[in-house]
Coordinates of C-alpha atoms and ligand atoms in Angstrom, one line a residue:
M161 CA 33.2 6.5 10.8
H162 CA 31.8 6.6 14.3
V163 CA 28.6 8.7 14.4
S164 CA 29.5 10.8 17.3
T165 CA 32.8 11.7 15.6
L166 CA 30.8 12.9 12.6
E167 CA 28.5 15.0 14.8
K168 CA 31.5 16.8 16.3
S169 CA 33.3 17.5 13.0
P170 CA 33.7 21.3 12.3
G171 CA 31.2 23.0 9.9
V172 CA 32.3 24.1 6.4
R173 CA 33.2 27.7 5.9
T174 CA 30.0 28.7 4.1
H175 CA 27.8 28.6 7.2
E176 CA 27.5 27.5 10.8
V177 CA 25.0 24.7 11.4
T178 CA 22.4 25.8 13.9
N179 CA 19.0 24.8 15.1
Q180 CA 19.5 21.1 14.4
P181 CA 19.0 18.7 17.3
P182 CA 21.8 16.5 18.6
P183 CA 21.1 12.8 18.0
L184 CA 19.2 10.9 20.7
V185 CA 21.9 8.4 21.6
D186 CA 23.8 7.0 24.6
Y187 CA 20.8 6.8 26.9
N188 CA 19.1 4.0 28.7
V189 CA 15.9 3.4 26.7
F190 CA 14.3 1.6 29.6
E191 CA 15.1 4.1 32.4
A192 CA 14.1 6.9 30.1
D193 CA 10.6 5.4 29.6
R194 CA 8.6 6.1 32.7
V195 CA 5.5 4.4 31.4
M196 CA 7.4 1.1 30.9
V197 CA 9.2 1.3 34.2
E198 CA 5.9 1.7 36.0
A199 CA 4.2 -1.0 34.0
V200 CA 7.1 -3.5 34.6
K201 CA 6.8 -3.0 38.4
R202 CA 3.0 -3.1 38.4
E203 CA 2.7 -6.3 36.3
G204 CA 5.0 -8.3 38.5
A205 CA 8.5 -8.0 37.0
D206 CA 10.0 -5.6 39.6
W207 CA 12.6 -8.3 40.3
A208 CA 13.9 -8.0 36.7
V209 CA 14.4 -4.2 36.6
D210 CA 18.1 -4.4 36.6
R211 CA 18.2 -6.9 33.8
I212 CA 15.8 -4.9 31.7
S213 CA 17.8 -1.8 32.4
A214 CA 20.9 -3.6 31.2
V215 CA 19.1 -4.2 27.9
G216 CA 17.9 -0.6 27.8
E217 CA 21.4 0.6 28.2
V218 CA 22.6 -1.5 25.3
A219 CA 19.7 -0.5 23.0
G220 CA 20.4 3.2 23.5
R221 CA 24.2 3.0 22.8
V222 CA 25.4 4.8 19.8
D223 CA 27.3 1.8 18.5
V224 CA 24.3 -0.5 18.8
I225 CA 22.1 2.0 17.0
E226 CA 24.7 2.0 14.3
L227 CA 24.5 -1.8 14.1
G228 CA 20.8 -1.5 13.4
R229 CA 21.4 0.9 10.6
L230 CA 24.2 -1.2 9.1
A231 CA 22.1 -4.4 9.3
N232 CA 19.3 -2.7 7.4
E233 CA 21.5 -1.0 4.8
N234 CA 23.2 -4.3 4.1
P235 CA 20.4 -6.8 3.8
P236 CA 21.1 -10.5 3.6
K237 CA 21.9 -12.2 0.3
L238 CA 20.9 -15.7 -0.6
R239 CA 23.7 -18.1 -1.2
T240 CA 22.4 -21.3 -2.8
H241 CA 25.7 -23.1 -3.5
H242 CA 29.1 -23.7 -2.0
R243 CA 31.8 -22.8 -4.5
Y244 CA 32.4 -26.4 -5.4
G245 CA 28.7 -27.0 -6.3
N246 CA 27.1 -28.3 -3.1
R247 CA 23.9 -26.7 -2.0
I248 CA 24.1 -24.6 1.1
D249 CA 20.8 -22.6 0.8
I250 CA 21.7 -19.9 3.4
P251 CA 21.2 -16.2 3.7
E252 CA 24.4 -14.4 4.2
F253 CA 24.2 -11.6 6.7
H254 CA 26.2 -8.5 7.4
P255 CA 28.3 -8.8 10.6
A256 CA 26.1 -6.2 12.2
W257 CA 23.2 -8.7 12.1
H258 CA 25.2 -11.3 13.9
D259 CA 26.3 -8.8 16.5
L260 CA 22.7 -7.8 17.2
M261 CA 21.6 -11.5 17.4
R262 CA 24.5 -12.1 19.8
L263 CA 23.3 -9.3 22.0
G264 CA 19.7 -10.3 21.9
I265 CA 20.4 -14.0 22.7
S266 CA 22.9 -13.2 25.5
H267 CA 20.2 -11.0 27.1
E268 CA 17.8 -14.0 27.0
L269 CA 15.2 -12.2 24.9
H270 CA 14.3 -15.6 23.4
S271 CA 14.3 -17.6 26.6
L272 CA 13.9 -15.8 29.9
P273 CA 10.4 -17.0 30.9
W274 CA 11.3 -20.7 30.1
R275 CA 14.7 -20.5 31.9
E276 CA 13.2 -18.8 35.0
P277 CA 9.5 -19.5 35.1
Q278 CA 8.2 -17.2 37.8
H279 CA 5.6 -14.5 38.3
G280 CA 6.4 -11.6 35.9
A281 CA 8.8 -13.5 33.7
H282 CA 6.8 -13.0 30.5
V283 CA 6.4 -9.3 31.5
A284 CA 10.2 -9.0 32.0
R285 CA 11.0 -10.6 28.8
A286 CA 8.4 -8.5 26.8
A287 CA 9.8 -5.3 28.3
A288 CA 13.4 -6.3 27.5
F289 CA 12.4 -7.3 24.0
M290 CA 10.7 -4.0 23.6
C291 CA 13.7 -2.1 24.7
F292 CA 16.1 -4.0 22.4
S293 CA 13.8 -3.7 19.4
Q294 CA 14.2 0.1 19.5
A295 CA 17.8 -0.5 18.2
E296 CA 16.6 -2.8 15.5
A297 CA 13.4 -4.7 14.9
G298 CA 14.5 -7.3 12.3
V299 CA 16.3 -9.6 14.7
G300 CA 13.1 -9.7 16.6
C301 CA 11.8 -12.2 14.1
P302 CA 14.0 -15.2 14.8
I303 CA 14.2 -14.2 18.5
S304 CA 10.5 -14.1 18.8
M305 CA 9.9 -17.4 17.0
T306 CA 12.5 -19.1 19.2
Y307 CA 10.8 -17.8 22.3
S308 CA 7.4 -18.8 21.1
V309 CA 8.2 -22.3 19.9
V310 CA 8.7 -23.7 23.4
P311 CA 5.1 -24.3 24.5
A312 CA 4.3 -25.9 21.1
L313 CA 7.3 -28.1 21.3
R314 CA 6.3 -29.3 24.7
K315 CA 3.4 -31.1 23.1
Q316 CA 5.9 -33.7 22.0
P317 CA 8.0 -34.2 25.2
E318 CA 10.9 -36.2 23.7
L319 CA 11.4 -33.6 21.0
A320 CA 11.2 -30.8 23.7
E321 CA 13.8 -32.7 25.8
E322 CA 16.1 -32.9 22.9
W323 CA 15.8 -29.3 21.6
E324 CA 15.0 -27.2 24.7
P325 CA 18.5 -27.1 26.3
R326 CA 19.8 -25.6 23.1
I327 CA 16.9 -23.2 22.7
L328 CA 17.4 -22.0 26.2
S329 CA 21.1 -21.5 25.8
S330 CA 22.3 -17.9 25.9
V331 CA 24.9 -18.6 23.3
Y332 CA 24.3 -17.4 19.7
D333 CA 25.8 -20.0 17.5
P334 CA 25.3 -19.3 13.8
R335 CA 27.5 -22.2 12.6
Q336 CA 26.0 -24.4 10.0
I337 CA 26.6 -27.8 11.7
P338 CA 24.2 -30.4 13.0
A339 CA 22.1 -29.0 15.9
A340 CA 23.3 -31.6 18.3
E341 CA 26.8 -30.2 18.0
K342 CA 25.8 -26.6 18.6
Q343 CA 25.8 -24.4 21.7
G344 CA 22.5 -22.7 20.9
S345 CA 19.6 -23.3 18.5
L346 CA 17.1 -21.0 16.8
F347 CA 13.6 -21.8 15.5
G348 CA 11.4 -20.6 12.7
M349 CA 8.0 -21.6 11.4
G350 CA 6.4 -22.4 8.0
M351 CA 2.7 -22.1 7.6
T352 CA 2.0 -19.7 4.7
E353 CA 1.7 -21.2 1.2
K354 CA 1.1 -19.6 -2.2
Q355 CA -2.6 -20.5 -2.3
G356 CA -3.3 -19.3 1.2
G357 CA -1.7 -17.9 4.4
S358 CA -4.6 -17.0 6.7
D359 CA -6.4 -20.1 5.6
V360 CA -3.7 -22.7 6.6
R361 CA -6.2 -25.5 6.1
A362 CA -5.7 -24.9 2.4
N363 CA -2.0 -26.1 2.7
T364 CA -1.1 -28.5 0.0
T365 CA 2.3 -29.6 1.3
V366 CA 2.0 -33.3 2.1
A367 CA 3.6 -35.4 4.8
R368 CA 4.3 -39.2 4.4
P369 CA 5.2 -41.3 7.4
L370 CA 8.4 -43.3 7.1
N371 CA 7.9 -45.9 9.8
G372 CA 4.2 -46.1 10.5
G373 CA 3.8 -42.5 11.7
G374 CA 2.3 -41.2 14.9
P375 CA 3.3 -38.5 17.4
G376 CA 7.1 -38.0 17.4
A377 CA 7.6 -40.3 14.4
E378 CA 9.5 -39.5 11.3
Y379 CA 7.8 -38.2 8.2
E380 CA 9.0 -36.7 4.9
I381 CA 7.4 -33.7 3.6
T382 CA 7.0 -32.4 0.0
G383 CA 5.7 -29.1 -1.1
H384 CA 6.5 -25.5 -0.5
K385 CA 6.1 -22.4 1.8
W386 CA 5.6 -18.9 0.2
F387 CA 6.8 -17.0 3.3
F388 CA 9.5 -18.6 5.4
S389 CA 11.4 -16.2 7.5
A390 CA 14.8 -16.7 9.1
P391 CA 15.6 -19.8 7.1
Q392 CA 19.1 -19.9 8.7
C393 CA 17.4 -21.2 11.9
D394 CA 18.4 -24.6 13.1
A395 CA 14.8 -26.0 13.0
F396 CA 11.3 -25.0 12.1
L397 CA 7.7 -26.0 12.9
V398 CA 6.0 -26.6 9.6
L399 CA 2.4 -27.4 8.7
A400 CA 1.6 -30.1 6.2
Q401 CA -1.2 -32.4 5.3
A402 CA -0.9 -35.9 6.7
E403 CA -3.5 -38.7 6.3
G404 CA -5.2 -37.5 9.5
G405 CA -5.3 -33.9 8.3
I406 CA -3.2 -30.8 8.7
S407 CA -0.4 -31.6 11.2
C408 CA 2.6 -29.9 12.7
F409 CA 6.2 -31.1 12.1
L410 CA 9.6 -30.3 13.4
M411 CA 12.0 -29.9 10.5
P412 CA 15.7 -29.6 11.3
R413 CA 17.8 -27.5 9.0
R414 CA 20.6 -30.1 9.0
L415 CA 20.3 -33.9 9.4
P416 CA 22.2 -35.6 12.2
D417 CA 24.9 -36.7 9.6
G418 CA 25.5 -33.0 8.8
E419 CA 23.8 -33.0 5.4
L420 CA 21.4 -30.2 4.6
N421 CA 17.8 -31.3 4.9
R422 CA 16.0 -31.9 1.7
F423 CA 14.8 -28.4 0.9
R424 CA 15.7 -25.6 -1.5
L425 CA 15.5 -21.9 -0.8
Q426 CA 14.1 -20.4 -4.0
R427 CA 14.7 -16.7 -3.3
L428 CA 14.6 -14.0 -0.6
K429 CA 11.6 -11.6 -0.6
D430 CA 12.3 -8.0 -1.6
K431 CA 10.4 -6.4 1.3
L432 CA 9.1 -2.9 2.1
G433 CA 10.8 -2.9 5.5
N434 CA 12.2 -5.5 7.9
R435 CA 15.2 -5.5 5.5
S436 CA 17.8 -6.8 7.9
N437 CA 15.8 -10.0 8.3
A438 CA 15.7 -12.7 5.6
S439 CA 12.3 -13.9 4.5
S440 CA 12.5 -16.7 1.9
E441 CA 10.5 -18.9 -0.4
I442 CA 11.2 -22.6 0.2
E443 CA 10.5 -25.9 -1.5
F444 CA 10.6 -29.2 0.4
D445 CA 11.6 -32.3 -1.5
G446 CA 11.1 -35.2 0.9
A447 CA 12.5 -33.1 3.8
R448 CA 12.9 -35.2 7.0
T449 CA 10.7 -34.1 9.9
H450 CA 9.1 -35.4 13.1
L451 CA 5.4 -35.1 13.9
V452 CA 4.7 -32.8 16.8
G453 CA 1.4 -33.8 18.5
E454 CA -1.3 -35.9 16.8
E455 CA -1.9 -36.0 13.1
G456 CA -4.7 -33.6 12.3
A457 CA -3.9 -31.4 15.3
G458 CA -1.5 -29.1 13.5
V459 CA -3.4 -25.9 14.0
R460 CA -4.1 -26.7 17.7
T461 CA -0.3 -27.5 18.1
I462 CA 1.2 -24.5 16.3
I463 CA -1.3 -22.0 17.8
E464 CA 0.6 -22.3 21.0
M465 CA 3.6 -20.8 19.2
V466 CA 1.4 -18.3 17.3
N467 CA -0.1 -16.9 20.4
H468 CA 3.3 -15.9 21.7
T469 CA 4.4 -14.4 18.4
R470 CA 1.1 -12.4 18.4
L471 CA 2.0 -11.0 21.8
D472 CA 5.3 -10.0 20.3
C473 CA 3.6 -8.3 17.3
A474 CA 1.6 -6.2 19.7
S475 CA 4.6 -5.4 21.8
G476 CA 6.6 -4.7 18.6
S477 CA 4.1 -2.1 17.5
A478 CA 4.1 -0.6 21.0
T479 CA 7.9 -0.4 20.7
G480 CA 7.6 1.4 17.4
M481 CA 5.3 4.0 19.0
R482 CA 7.6 4.5 22.0
H483 CA 10.6 4.9 19.7
G484 CA 8.7 7.3 17.5
I485 CA 7.4 9.5 20.2
A486 CA 10.8 9.6 22.0
Q487 CA 12.4 10.8 18.7
A488 CA 9.6 13.3 18.0
I489 CA 9.7 14.9 21.5
H490 CA 13.5 15.0 21.3
H491 CA 13.5 16.8 18.0
A492 CA 10.7 19.2 19.0
S493 CA 12.6 20.1 22.1
H494 CA 15.7 21.2 20.2
R495 CA 14.2 22.8 17.1
S496 CA 12.8 26.3 17.0
T497 CA 10.4 27.7 14.4
F498 CA 8.8 31.1 14.3
G499 CA 10.7 32.3 17.4
R500 CA 9.7 29.4 19.7
V501 CA 11.0 26.0 20.4
L502 CA 8.7 23.6 18.6
V503 CA 7.7 21.8 21.8
E504 CA 6.3 25.0 23.1
Q505 CA 4.1 25.6 20.0
P506 CA 0.5 24.9 21.1
L507 CA -0.4 22.9 18.0
M508 CA 2.8 20.8 18.1
Q509 CA 2.1 20.2 21.8
N510 CA -1.3 18.8 20.8
V511 CA 0.3 16.5 18.2
L512 CA 3.0 15.2 20.6
A513 CA 0.6 14.7 23.5
D514 CA -1.8 12.8 21.3
L515 CA 1.0 10.5 20.1
A516 CA 2.2 10.1 23.6
V517 CA -1.3 9.1 24.8
E518 CA -1.4 6.4 22.1
S519 CA 2.0 5.1 23.0
E520 CA 1.2 5.0 26.7
A521 CA -2.0 3.1 26.0
A522 CA -0.1 0.6 23.8
T523 CA 2.7 0.0 26.3
T524 CA 0.4 -0.2 29.3
S525 CA -2.0 -2.7 27.7
V526 CA 0.6 -4.9 26.1
L527 CA 2.5 -5.4 29.4
R528 CA -0.8 -6.1 31.1
L529 CA -1.4 -8.7 28.5
A530 CA 2.0 -10.2 29.1
R531 CA 1.1 -10.7 32.7
S532 CA -1.8 -12.9 31.7
Y533 CA 0.8 -15.2 30.0
D534 CA 2.5 -15.6 33.4
E535 CA -0.7 -16.1 35.3
G536 CA -2.2 -18.5 32.7
L537 CA 0.9 -20.7 32.9
A538 CA 0.6 -20.7 36.7
G539 CA -2.9 -22.2 36.3
D540 CA -5.1 -19.1 36.7
D541 CA -8.2 -19.8 34.5
Q542 CA -9.4 -16.3 34.6
A543 CA -6.1 -15.1 33.2
Q544 CA -6.1 -17.8 30.6
A545 CA -9.6 -16.7 29.5
F546 CA -8.5 -13.0 29.4
K547 CA -5.3 -13.9 27.4
R548 CA -7.4 -15.9 24.9
I549 CA -9.3 -12.9 23.7
A550 CA -7.1 -10.0 24.7
T551 CA -4.2 -11.3 22.6
A552 CA -6.3 -11.0 19.4
V553 CA -7.9 -7.7 20.5
L554 CA -4.5 -6.0 21.2
K555 CA -2.7 -7.6 18.2
Y556 CA -5.4 -6.1 16.0
W557 CA -5.6 -2.6 17.5
I558 CA -2.0 -1.8 18.5
C559 CA -0.6 -3.1 15.2
K560 CA -3.3 -1.2 13.3
R561 CA -2.3 2.0 15.0
G562 CA 1.4 1.5 14.3
P563 CA 1.7 2.9 10.8
A564 CA -0.5 6.0 11.4
H565 CA 1.5 6.7 14.6
A566 CA 4.9 6.2 12.8
V567 CA 4.0 8.6 10.0
E568 CA 2.9 11.4 12.4
C569 CA 6.1 11.0 14.5
L570 CA 8.1 11.2 11.3
E571 CA 6.3 14.4 10.3
C572 CA 7.3 15.9 13.7
L573 CA 10.9 15.9 12.4
G574 CA 9.8 17.8 9.3
G575 CA 11.9 17.1 6.2
N576 CA 14.6 15.4 8.3
G577 CA 12.0 12.8 9.2
Y578 CA 11.7 11.8 5.6
V579 CA 15.4 11.2 5.2
E580 CA 16.9 7.8 6.0
E581 CA 19.6 9.1 8.3
S582 CA 16.9 10.1 10.8
G583 CA 15.9 6.4 11.2
M584 CA 12.2 7.5 10.8
P585 CA 11.7 6.0 7.3
R586 CA 12.9 2.6 8.7
L587 CA 10.4 2.9 11.5
Y588 CA 7.7 3.8 9.1
R589 CA 8.5 0.9 6.7
E590 CA 8.6 -1.6 9.6
A591 CA 5.2 -0.5 11.0
P592 CA 2.7 -2.3 8.7
L593 CA 4.4 -5.7 9.1
A594 CA 3.2 -6.5 12.6
S595 CA -0.4 -6.2 11.5
I596 CA 0.1 -8.6 8.6
W597 CA 2.1 -11.5 9.9
E598 CA 0.8 -14.0 12.5
G599 CA -2.7 -13.2 11.4
S600 CA -3.7 -10.0 9.6
G601 CA -6.2 -7.4 10.9
N602 CA -9.3 -9.1 9.7
V603 CA -8.2 -12.5 10.9
Q604 CA -7.6 -11.1 14.4
S605 CA -11.0 -9.5 14.4
L606 CA -12.7 -12.7 13.3
D607 CA -10.7 -14.5 16.0
V608 CA -12.1 -12.3 18.6
I609 CA -15.7 -13.1 17.4
R610 CA -14.8 -16.8 17.4
A611 CA -13.5 -16.5 21.0
M612 CA -16.7 -14.8 22.1
I613 CA -18.8 -17.6 20.7
K614 CA -16.7 -20.6 21.5
N615 CA -15.1 -19.5 24.8
P616 CA -17.7 -17.2 26.4
E617 CA -15.6 -17.2 29.6
S618 CA -13.0 -15.1 27.6
I619 CA -15.4 -12.2 27.0
E620 CA -16.5 -12.4 30.6
A621 CA -12.9 -12.1 31.8
F622 CA -12.3 -9.3 29.4
A623 CA -15.4 -7.4 30.6
A624 CA -14.4 -7.9 34.2
E625 CA -11.1 -6.2 33.5
V626 CA -12.7 -3.3 31.7
G627 CA -15.3 -3.0 34.6
E628 CA -12.6 -2.4 37.1
G629 CA -11.8 0.9 35.5
A630 CA -15.4 1.8 34.7
V631 CA -16.3 2.3 38.3
H632 CA -13.8 5.3 38.4
E633 CA -14.7 6.9 35.0
P634 CA -18.3 7.5 33.8
R635 CA -17.2 8.0 30.2
L636 CA -15.7 4.5 30.3
D637 CA -18.8 3.2 31.9
R638 CA -21.0 4.6 29.2
F639 CA -18.6 3.5 26.4
G640 CA -18.6 0.0 27.9
R641 CA -22.4 -0.2 28.2
D642 CA -22.9 0.8 24.5
L643 CA -20.2 -1.7 23.5
R644 CA -21.9 -4.5 25.4
E645 CA -25.2 -3.8 23.7
D646 CA -23.6 -3.8 20.3
L647 CA -21.7 -7.0 21.0
V648 CA -24.9 -9.0 21.6
S649 CA -27.2 -7.2 19.1
D650 CA -27.7 -8.4 15.6
P651 CA -25.6 -11.6 15.6
E652 CA -26.1 -12.0 11.8
T653 CA -23.9 -9.0 11.1
L654 CA -21.2 -9.7 13.8
E655 CA -18.6 -10.6 11.1
A656 CA -19.1 -7.5 9.1
R657 CA -18.9 -5.4 12.3
A658 CA -15.9 -7.2 13.7
R659 CA -13.3 -4.5 13.2
S660 CA -15.5 -1.8 14.7
L661 CA -16.3 -4.0 17.7
V662 CA -12.7 -5.1 18.3
E663 CA -11.4 -1.5 18.0
R664 CA -13.9 -0.5 20.7
M665 CA -12.9 -3.4 22.9
A666 CA -9.3 -2.4 22.7
L667 CA -10.2 1.2 23.6
A668 CA -12.3 0.0 26.5
L669 CA -9.4 -2.1 27.8
Q670 CA -6.8 0.6 27.3
G671 CA -9.1 3.2 28.9
S672 CA -9.7 0.9 31.9
L673 CA -6.0 0.5 32.5
L674 CA -5.1 4.1 32.0
V675 CA -7.9 5.3 34.4
R676 CA -6.5 3.0 37.1
F677 CA -2.8 3.1 36.5
G678 CA -1.9 5.8 33.9
D679 CA -0.9 9.4 34.5
E680 CA -3.9 11.5 35.4
A681 CA -3.5 13.9 32.4
V682 CA -3.0 10.9 30.0
A683 CA -6.1 9.1 31.3
E684 CA -8.1 12.3 31.0
A685 CA -7.0 12.9 27.4
F686 CA -7.7 9.3 26.5
S687 CA -11.2 9.3 28.0
A688 CA -12.1 12.7 26.4
S689 CA -10.8 11.7 23.0
R690 CA -11.0 7.9 22.5
L691 CA -13.9 7.2 24.7
A692 CA -16.1 10.3 24.6
G693 CA -15.4 11.3 21.0
D694 CA -13.9 14.8 21.5
W695 CA -11.3 14.0 18.9
G696 CA -10.6 14.3 15.1
Q697 CA -9.4 11.8 12.6
A698 CA -5.7 12.7 12.8
F699 CA -3.3 12.9 15.7
G700 CA -3.2 16.4 17.3
T701 CA -6.9 16.8 17.8
L702 CA -7.1 16.5 21.6
P703 CA -9.3 19.0 23.4
A704 CA -7.6 22.3 24.0
G705 CA -7.9 22.0 27.8
T706 CA -5.6 18.9 27.8
D707 CA -2.5 19.2 30.0
F708 CA -0.2 18.9 27.0
Q709 CA 3.0 19.9 28.8
R710 CA 2.6 17.3 31.5
I711 CA 2.0 14.5 29.0
I712 CA 5.0 15.5 26.9
D713 CA 7.3 15.7 29.9
R714 CA 6.2 12.3 31.0
H715 CA 7.2 10.8 27.6
R716 CA 10.4 12.7 27.1
A717 CA 13.5 10.4 26.9
V718 CA 16.2 12.0 28.9
A719 CA 19.6 11.1 27.3
Ligands
FAD276 C1 7.8 -10.2 5.9 C2 7.0 -11.3 6.1 C3 7.5 -12.4 6.7 C4 6.7 -13.6 6.9 N1 7.2 -14.7 7.5 C5 6.5 -15.8 7.6 C6 7.0 -17.0 8.2 O1 8.2 -17.0 8.6 N2 6.2 -18.1 8.2 C7 5.0 -18.1 7.8 O2 4.3 -19.1 7.8 N3 4.4 -17.0 7.3 C8 5.1 -15.8 7.2 N4 4.6 -14.7 6.6 C9 3.2 -14.8 6.0 C10 2.1 -14.1 6.8 O3 1.9 -14.7 8.0 C11 0.9 -14.1 5.8 O4 1.3 -13.2 4.8 C12 -0.3 -13.6 6.5 O5 -0.7 -14.5 7.5 C13 -1.5 -13.4 5.5 O6 -1.6 -14.5 4.7 P1 -1.6 -14.3 3.1 O7 -0.5 -13.5 2.7 O8 -1.8 -15.6 2.4 O9 -2.9 -13.4 2.8 P2 -4.4 -13.9 2.7 O10 -4.7 -15.0 3.7 O11 -4.8 -14.1 1.3 O12 -5.2 -12.6 3.2 C14 -5.3 -11.4 2.4 C15 -6.2 -10.4 3.1 O13 -7.4 -11.0 3.3 C16 -7.8 -10.9 4.7 N5 -8.6 -12.1 5.0 C17 -8.3 -13.4 5.0 N6 -9.3 -14.1 5.4 C18 -10.4 -13.3 5.5 C19 -11.8 -13.5 5.9 N7 -12.2 -14.7 6.2 N8 -12.6 -12.4 6.0 C20 -12.1 -11.2 5.7 N9 -10.8 -11.0 5.4 C21 -10.0 -12.0 5.3 C22 -6.5 -10.9 5.5 O14 -6.7 -10.2 6.7 C23 -5.6 -10.1 4.5 O15 -5.8 -8.7 4.7 C24 5.3 -13.6 6.5 C25 4.8 -12.4 5.9 C26 5.6 -11.3 5.7 C27 5.0 -10.1 5.0

């Protein structure tokens, strides 16, 4: 039954239902998000406002929200065999999944910056992706991998020439036929093995050249992957050991003659969240592939893809925060306790404002980061250096804040928040994932240290960006000076201190952006709490003088 019909059905005779909020549906999630609208314009994507708004309208529609619920409550099932015995090795999805994929692909969430490379294209795409993910995050996995594969694929031009037209197509084509016959193709990636995920150099899957080998040549691979998401995709970038070392291979799902490639899906993971999406275990038994880039350059090749998926992890977590705070403010604005609407209770105001500040810091910084992808592509070395380090800094911190933020938003809805129908449990279960995949928290922190040492220009570019805000805000200036001292002191303990340093780098960057571009009350609350330490260990501990009302009003989603 349609949700809005349910909402309107008459109450039973025992009592009248009162003091329960209406659902937050049928609103434009982009236009209702002032922080995002401002950031999109500031970071160079003002030309795309109408397109992002179209996605925002879709993502807020009651029927699309319902698709997200259905796709999660009906997770994919693995079908290994056709009824007459042939292997098919495919997850079978609920129709809601396909509807969501169709919407996402038709709005170019997987392709916009490659189809229309121009200033602000990555920002526009990130914003649209963030809006859409509020309806359902699971489809973001294959959409993000397909978006991210393009720069890695371009390392092998003839493969890029063959696959790109289908990747850039706006047609979602889930048919299981050879890719060459399809109207659109999706990509996945396979790095993680049983004995090690973060440490991909420990991969044991082996690749054997079929005709002499070399870039673009055919290899067969034998081994396994322990995590292999969206195995229904048309092709995958897979890491395996060749004679020259760990290398990157393009593995199509089906061979040109239509046969399934030589792999077996073992099972689908039974996951905490992200349940609409299929994550599998796979074994390769002489699977046919082509080498992408040089033998031994596997990590260097696939990292081009991983950088983009890391950007999406950060933007995905920022999305969760935005969704959570929008729901929390909405609920608190309609629910009364002890004679007052919740949103007017001073302590609830503190909680909501603190959550809103975190959300604004996340959205603002992630869209600033997306701009560096545009500028880096256009040949700006400073932007490239900033992107190198800021991706890891923000992937670490925004993703790390996600679960704590989600649980506090959930609590704002009281008991309703703990019940599936509210959507908050789904948000909560999804939240830890972005911090794990594409490099977990420690791996990101260590990557920041690596960037500082190997690419000193990256920390200089980062410091320059922070410095632009520090001239306006003495608390940021002091915070930045202390951080700089700690970054260069005691190199022996850098690794052990990595999380603490990277957290402070993220706060310095977010502070700098908010001081320059954020709302005045938000910037003041951020500086007082995150930079000057007038803050507790849970949300809702901002100083009492904070302009709570103004911050809450700014973050209210108006349906
Ligand atoms: C739902 C889901 C879907 C996934 N889909 C895919 C996919 O499609 N393709 C794919 O390739 N992978 C996928 N992954 C795998 C994911 O990328 C890995 O799980 C992740 O990179 C961590 O690797 P691991 O599980 O082997 O943990 P490990 O590498 O064993 O790490 C365990 C812990 O140790 C920490 N750690 C590691 N090294 C160090 C160090 N040097 N110092 C300090 N701490 C360290 C890590 O941060 C982590 O907290 C998926 C994972 C999940 C949960």
